[in-house]
Coordinates of C-alpha atoms in Angstrom, one line a residue:
M1 CA 0.0 0.2 -0.1
E2 CA 3.0 2.6 1.1
G3 CA 4.6 1.4 -2.5
T4 CA 1.6 2.4 -4.3
I5 CA 1.0 5.7 -2.7
T6 CA 4.8 6.7 -3.3
T7 CA 4.5 5.9 -7.0
A8 CA 1.4 8.1 -7.2
T9 CA 3.2 10.9 -5.8
A10 CA 5.9 10.4 -8.0
E11 CA 4.0 10.4 -10.9
T12 CA 1.8 13.5 -9.6
S13 CA 5.1 15.2 -9.4
N14 CA 6.5 14.6 -12.4
L15 CA 3.1 15.7 -13.8
L16 CA 3.0 19.0 -12.3
D17 CA 6.7 19.5 -13.3
K18 CA 5.9 18.8 -16.5
I19 CA 3.0 21.2 -16.6
S20 CA 5.3 23.9 -15.3
I21 CA 7.8 23.3 -17.8
E22 CA 5.3 23.8 -20.5
N23 CA 4.0 27.0 -18.8
L24 CA 7.1 28.4 -18.5
L25 CA 8.1 27.5 -22.2
G26 CA 4.6 28.8 -23.0
I27 CA 5.3 32.1 -21.1
V28 CA 8.9 32.5 -22.7
E29 CA 7.4 31.8 -26.3
K30 CA 4.6 34.2 -25.5
Y31 CA 6.1 36.9 -23.9
G32 CA 9.9 36.5 -23.6
F33 CA 10.9 36.9 -27.4
P34 CA 8.9 39.8 -27.9
V35 CA 10.7 41.4 -25.1
L36 CA 13.8 40.5 -26.2
Y37 CA 13.1 41.6 -29.5
A38 CA 12.0 45.0 -28.6
I39 CA 14.9 45.5 -26.4
L40 CA 17.1 44.9 -29.5
I41 CA 14.7 47.4 -31.5
Y42 CA 15.4 49.8 -28.5
L43 CA 19.3 49.1 -28.8
I44 CA 19.8 49.5 -32.3
G45 CA 17.2 52.0 -32.9
S46 CA 19.0 54.4 -30.5
W47 CA 22.5 53.8 -32.1
V48 CA 20.8 54.7 -35.2
I49 CA 19.2 57.7 -34.0
K50 CA 22.8 58.8 -32.5
R51 CA 24.1 58.2 -35.9
I52 CA 21.3 60.2 -37.7
T53 CA 22.0 63.1 -35.2
K54 CA 25.7 63.5 -35.6
V55 CA 25.4 63.3 -39.4
L56 CA 22.5 66.0 -39.4
K57 CA 25.1 68.0 -37.1
N58 CA 27.9 67.5 -39.3
V59 CA 25.8 68.6 -42.6
M60 CA 24.4 71.4 -40.9
A61 CA 28.2 72.4 -39.6
K62 CA 29.3 72.2 -43.1
N63 CA 26.6 74.5 -44.9
D64 CA 27.2 77.2 -42.5
Y65 CA 23.6 77.0 -41.2
D66 CA 22.9 79.7 -38.3
E67 CA 23.9 78.4 -35.2
S68 CA 20.3 79.1 -33.7
L69 CA 18.5 76.8 -36.2
Q70 CA 21.3 74.2 -36.1
V71 CA 20.2 74.1 -32.2
F72 CA 16.6 73.9 -32.7
L73 CA 16.5 71.6 -35.5
F74 CA 19.0 69.0 -33.9
N75 CA 16.5 69.1 -30.8
L76 CA 13.3 68.9 -33.1
V77 CA 14.9 65.7 -35.0
T78 CA 16.1 64.0 -31.6
W79 CA 12.8 64.3 -30.0
A80 CA 10.9 63.1 -33.1
L81 CA 13.0 60.2 -33.7
K82 CA 12.9 58.9 -30.0
I83 CA 9.4 59.2 -30.3
F84 CA 8.9 57.3 -33.0
L85 CA 11.2 54.7 -31.7
I86 CA 9.2 54.4 -28.3
I87 CA 6.0 54.1 -30.6
T88 CA 7.9 51.3 -32.5
V89 CA 9.1 49.4 -29.4
I90 CA 5.7 49.5 -27.8
S91 CA 3.9 48.0 -30.9
T92 CA 6.5 45.2 -31.0
L93 CA 5.3 44.2 -27.4
G94 CA 2.0 43.2 -29.1
V95 CA -0.2 46.7 -28.4
E96 CA -2.4 47.2 -31.3
T97 CA -0.8 50.1 -33.4
T98 CA -4.6 51.6 -34.1
S99 CA -5.3 51.3 -30.4
L100 CA -2.0 52.6 -29.9
A101 CA -2.8 55.7 -31.7
A102 CA -6.5 56.4 -30.2
V103 CA -4.5 56.2 -27.0
I104 CA -1.9 59.1 -28.3
A105 CA -4.5 61.0 -29.7
A106 CA -6.5 61.2 -26.8
A107 CA -3.4 61.9 -24.4
G108 CA -2.3 64.4 -26.9
L109 CA -5.5 66.4 -26.9
A110 CA -5.7 66.2 -23.1
I111 CA -2.1 67.3 -23.1
G112 CA -2.6 69.7 -25.5
L113 CA -5.5 71.1 -23.5
A114 CA -3.5 70.9 -20.3
L115 CA -0.3 72.6 -22.1
Q116 CA -1.6 75.5 -24.2
G117 CA 1.4 77.6 -22.9
S118 CA 3.9 74.8 -23.9
L119 CA 2.4 74.9 -27.0
S120 CA 2.5 78.5 -27.7
N121 CA 6.2 78.5 -26.6
F122 CA 6.9 76.0 -29.3
A123 CA 5.3 78.2 -31.9
G124 CA 7.1 80.9 -30.7
G125 CA 10.4 78.8 -31.0
V126 CA 9.3 78.3 -34.8
L127 CA 8.3 81.9 -35.3
I128 CA 11.9 83.3 -33.9
I129 CA 14.1 81.0 -36.1
I130 CA 12.1 81.8 -39.1
F131 CA 12.1 85.6 -38.7
K132 CA 15.5 85.8 -36.8
P133 CA 14.8 88.7 -34.3
Y134 CA 17.8 87.6 -32.8
K135 CA 20.6 84.6 -33.0
I136 CA 23.2 83.2 -30.6
G137 CA 25.3 85.5 -29.3
D138 CA 23.6 88.8 -29.8
L139 CA 22.9 91.5 -27.1
I140 CA 19.2 91.9 -26.4
E141 CA 16.5 93.0 -23.9
A142 CA 13.4 91.4 -23.5
Q143 CA 10.7 90.8 -21.0
G144 CA 12.8 93.0 -18.4
V145 CA 16.1 90.9 -19.1
L146 CA 19.1 92.0 -20.3
G147 CA 21.8 89.8 -21.9
V148 CA 23.2 87.6 -24.4
V149 CA 21.4 84.9 -26.3
K150 CA 23.4 81.5 -25.1
Q151 CA 20.7 79.4 -26.6
I152 CA 17.7 78.9 -28.7
E153 CA 15.6 75.9 -27.8
I154 CA 12.3 74.5 -28.6
F155 CA 10.4 76.1 -26.0
T156 CA 12.7 78.8 -24.2
T157 CA 15.7 80.9 -24.8
K158 CA 18.5 81.1 -22.7
L159 CA 20.4 84.7 -22.0
V160 CA 23.6 85.3 -19.9
T161 CA 23.1 88.7 -17.8
P162 CA 26.1 91.1 -17.4
Q163 CA 26.0 89.4 -13.8
N164 CA 26.6 85.9 -15.4
K165 CA 23.5 84.9 -14.4
L166 CA 21.5 82.5 -16.6
A167 CA 18.0 83.5 -17.6
I168 CA 15.4 81.2 -18.9
V169 CA 12.8 83.0 -21.0
P170 CA 9.6 81.4 -22.8
N171 CA 9.7 81.7 -26.6
G172 CA 6.3 82.5 -26.4
A173 CA 6.5 85.9 -24.7
M174 CA 9.6 86.3 -26.7
A175 CA 8.0 86.1 -30.0
N176 CA 4.9 88.1 -28.9
G177 CA 7.0 90.8 -27.1
N178 CA 9.3 93.9 -27.7
V179 CA 12.8 92.5 -28.4
I180 CA 15.6 95.4 -28.4
N181 CA 18.4 93.8 -30.1
Y182 CA 21.9 95.9 -29.2
T183 CA 23.8 93.6 -31.8
A184 CA 21.9 93.9 -34.8
E185 CA 23.6 97.1 -36.0
G186 CA 26.7 96.1 -34.8
K187 CA 27.3 100.0 -33.2
M188 CA 26.2 101.0 -29.9
R189 CA 26.3 104.7 -28.3
V190 CA 27.4 105.2 -25.0
D191 CA 25.3 108.0 -23.2
L192 CA 27.3 110.0 -20.4
T193 CA 26.6 113.0 -18.7
I194 CA 29.6 115.0 -16.8
G195 CA 29.2 118.2 -15.4
V196 CA 31.6 121.0 -15.1
G197 CA 31.3 124.5 -12.8
Y198 CA 29.7 127.5 -14.6
G199 CA 33.4 129.5 -14.2
E200 CA 34.8 126.6 -16.3
D201 CA 35.5 127.6 -20.6
I202 CA 33.0 125.7 -22.4
K203 CA 35.3 125.1 -25.7
K204 CA 38.5 124.1 -23.7
T205 CA 36.0 121.7 -21.6
K206 CA 34.7 120.2 -25.2
E207 CA 38.2 119.7 -26.2
V208 CA 39.2 117.9 -23.2
L209 CA 36.3 115.7 -23.5
L210 CA 36.6 114.7 -27.1
A211 CA 40.5 114.2 -26.7
V212 CA 39.6 111.2 -24.1
L213 CA 37.1 109.8 -26.4
T214 CA 39.2 110.2 -29.7
S215 CA 42.2 108.4 -27.7
N216 CA 40.5 105.5 -26.5
P217 CA 40.7 102.7 -29.5
K218 CA 37.6 100.6 -28.4
V219 CA 35.7 103.9 -29.3
L220 CA 34.8 103.8 -32.9
K221 CA 35.8 106.5 -35.6
E222 CA 32.6 106.4 -37.5
P223 CA 30.0 107.3 -36.3
A224 CA 32.2 109.8 -34.7
P225 CA 32.2 110.6 -31.0
S226 CA 30.5 113.8 -29.7
V227 CA 30.8 116.0 -26.8
N228 CA 27.9 118.9 -26.7
V229 CA 25.9 121.1 -23.8
S230 CA 23.2 119.2 -22.9
E231 CA 22.1 121.0 -19.9
L232 CA 22.6 124.0 -18.0
A233 CA 22.0 122.7 -14.2
D234 CA 21.4 124.3 -10.9
S235 CA 25.4 124.1 -10.2
S236 CA 26.8 122.6 -13.0
I237 CA 26.9 122.8 -16.8
N238 CA 26.4 119.1 -18.0
F239 CA 28.0 117.7 -21.0
A240 CA 26.4 114.7 -23.2
V241 CA 29.5 112.4 -23.8
R242 CA 28.4 110.1 -26.7
P243 CA 30.9 107.5 -27.8
F244 CA 29.9 104.7 -30.2
A245 CA 31.4 101.4 -29.5
T246 CA 31.0 97.4 -30.6
P247 CA 28.3 95.7 -28.3
E248 CA 31.5 93.4 -27.0
D249 CA 33.4 96.9 -25.8
Y250 CA 30.1 98.8 -24.4
W251 CA 31.1 98.3 -21.1
D252 CA 34.9 98.9 -21.2
V253 CA 34.3 102.0 -23.1
Y254 CA 31.7 103.3 -20.6
F255 CA 33.8 102.7 -17.7
A256 CA 37.0 104.2 -19.3
T257 CA 35.3 107.1 -20.6
L258 CA 34.2 107.9 -16.9
E259 CA 37.4 107.4 -15.5
N260 CA 39.7 109.0 -18.0
C261 CA 37.3 112.3 -18.3
K262 CA 37.8 112.7 -14.3
I263 CA 41.7 112.2 -14.8
A264 CA 41.8 114.5 -17.4
L265 CA 39.6 117.3 -16.2
D266 CA 41.5 117.2 -13.3
K267 CA 44.7 117.5 -14.7
E268 CA 43.6 120.7 -16.8
G269 CA 42.3 122.0 -13.4
I270 CA 38.6 122.1 -14.9
E271 CA 36.1 121.8 -11.6
I272 CA 33.5 119.0 -11.3
P273 CA 31.1 120.4 -8.9
Y274 CA 29.4 118.4 -6.3
P275 CA 26.5 119.1 -4.2
H276 CA 26.6 121.5 -0.9
R277 CA 24.8 121.5 2.1
V278 CA 24.2 124.6 3.7
N279 CA 23.3 124.2 7.4
I280 CA 20.9 127.4 9.0
S281 CA 20.4 127.6 12.6
K282 CA 18.1 129.6 14.3
Q283 CA 19.8 131.7 17.0
A284 CA 17.6 132.5 19.8

């Protein structure tokens, strides 16, 4: 009796092992190979995307594409290829393409409604690339920010401020707002006001200030720098000192002009007035 039970138990165990192996093989056949195939497609696709984007970057650089356009197109193509790869991998796992397309369309509509600002920024980026109000390297002022354009991305523009801070401004606001491009004309006027005492000779003062401007190699000869009386103030004759410089040399010219004008006026004995305070005391 005991031998019969042992034999039955062994047969049952063998049957269970056989069923488990068959189920495991079935699971591997049904899911394992598609998963491995999907992983293989992802790895190959990622390699292909890297090659395509590398070739695209080389072609744009070789044909002297605008740097802003290069960055924008590179990001756009890279994201488009990655999305296509993800859809291909998902469909390889057995998800029906039609169902996937419907889900993507529904999700796209919901995301589009939720991210209207982002879509506006994307459209703004396209407009910036097409109409080129500014490009990488330009000194601009927009949305209350002054800085050099570091990068134009799909949704944002990155500016480096004079304080070396990174400002990230949405492209929608950049495309629809006012933009002042200081680099576009290649020349910037430096506006300074310097006052001297009423007892000083106006002609001599103009000659001294103009000599300071013309002696600075970073001051452009065309348009010519100018010095003119701008105001007869309460305690000084104010001169509008107007040198021109390239955008890159703007601050160098600004600070050098202030310093050298003070040195030159002191050397010639021309007084620069300063506010006087008069104290009036009432005596009992």
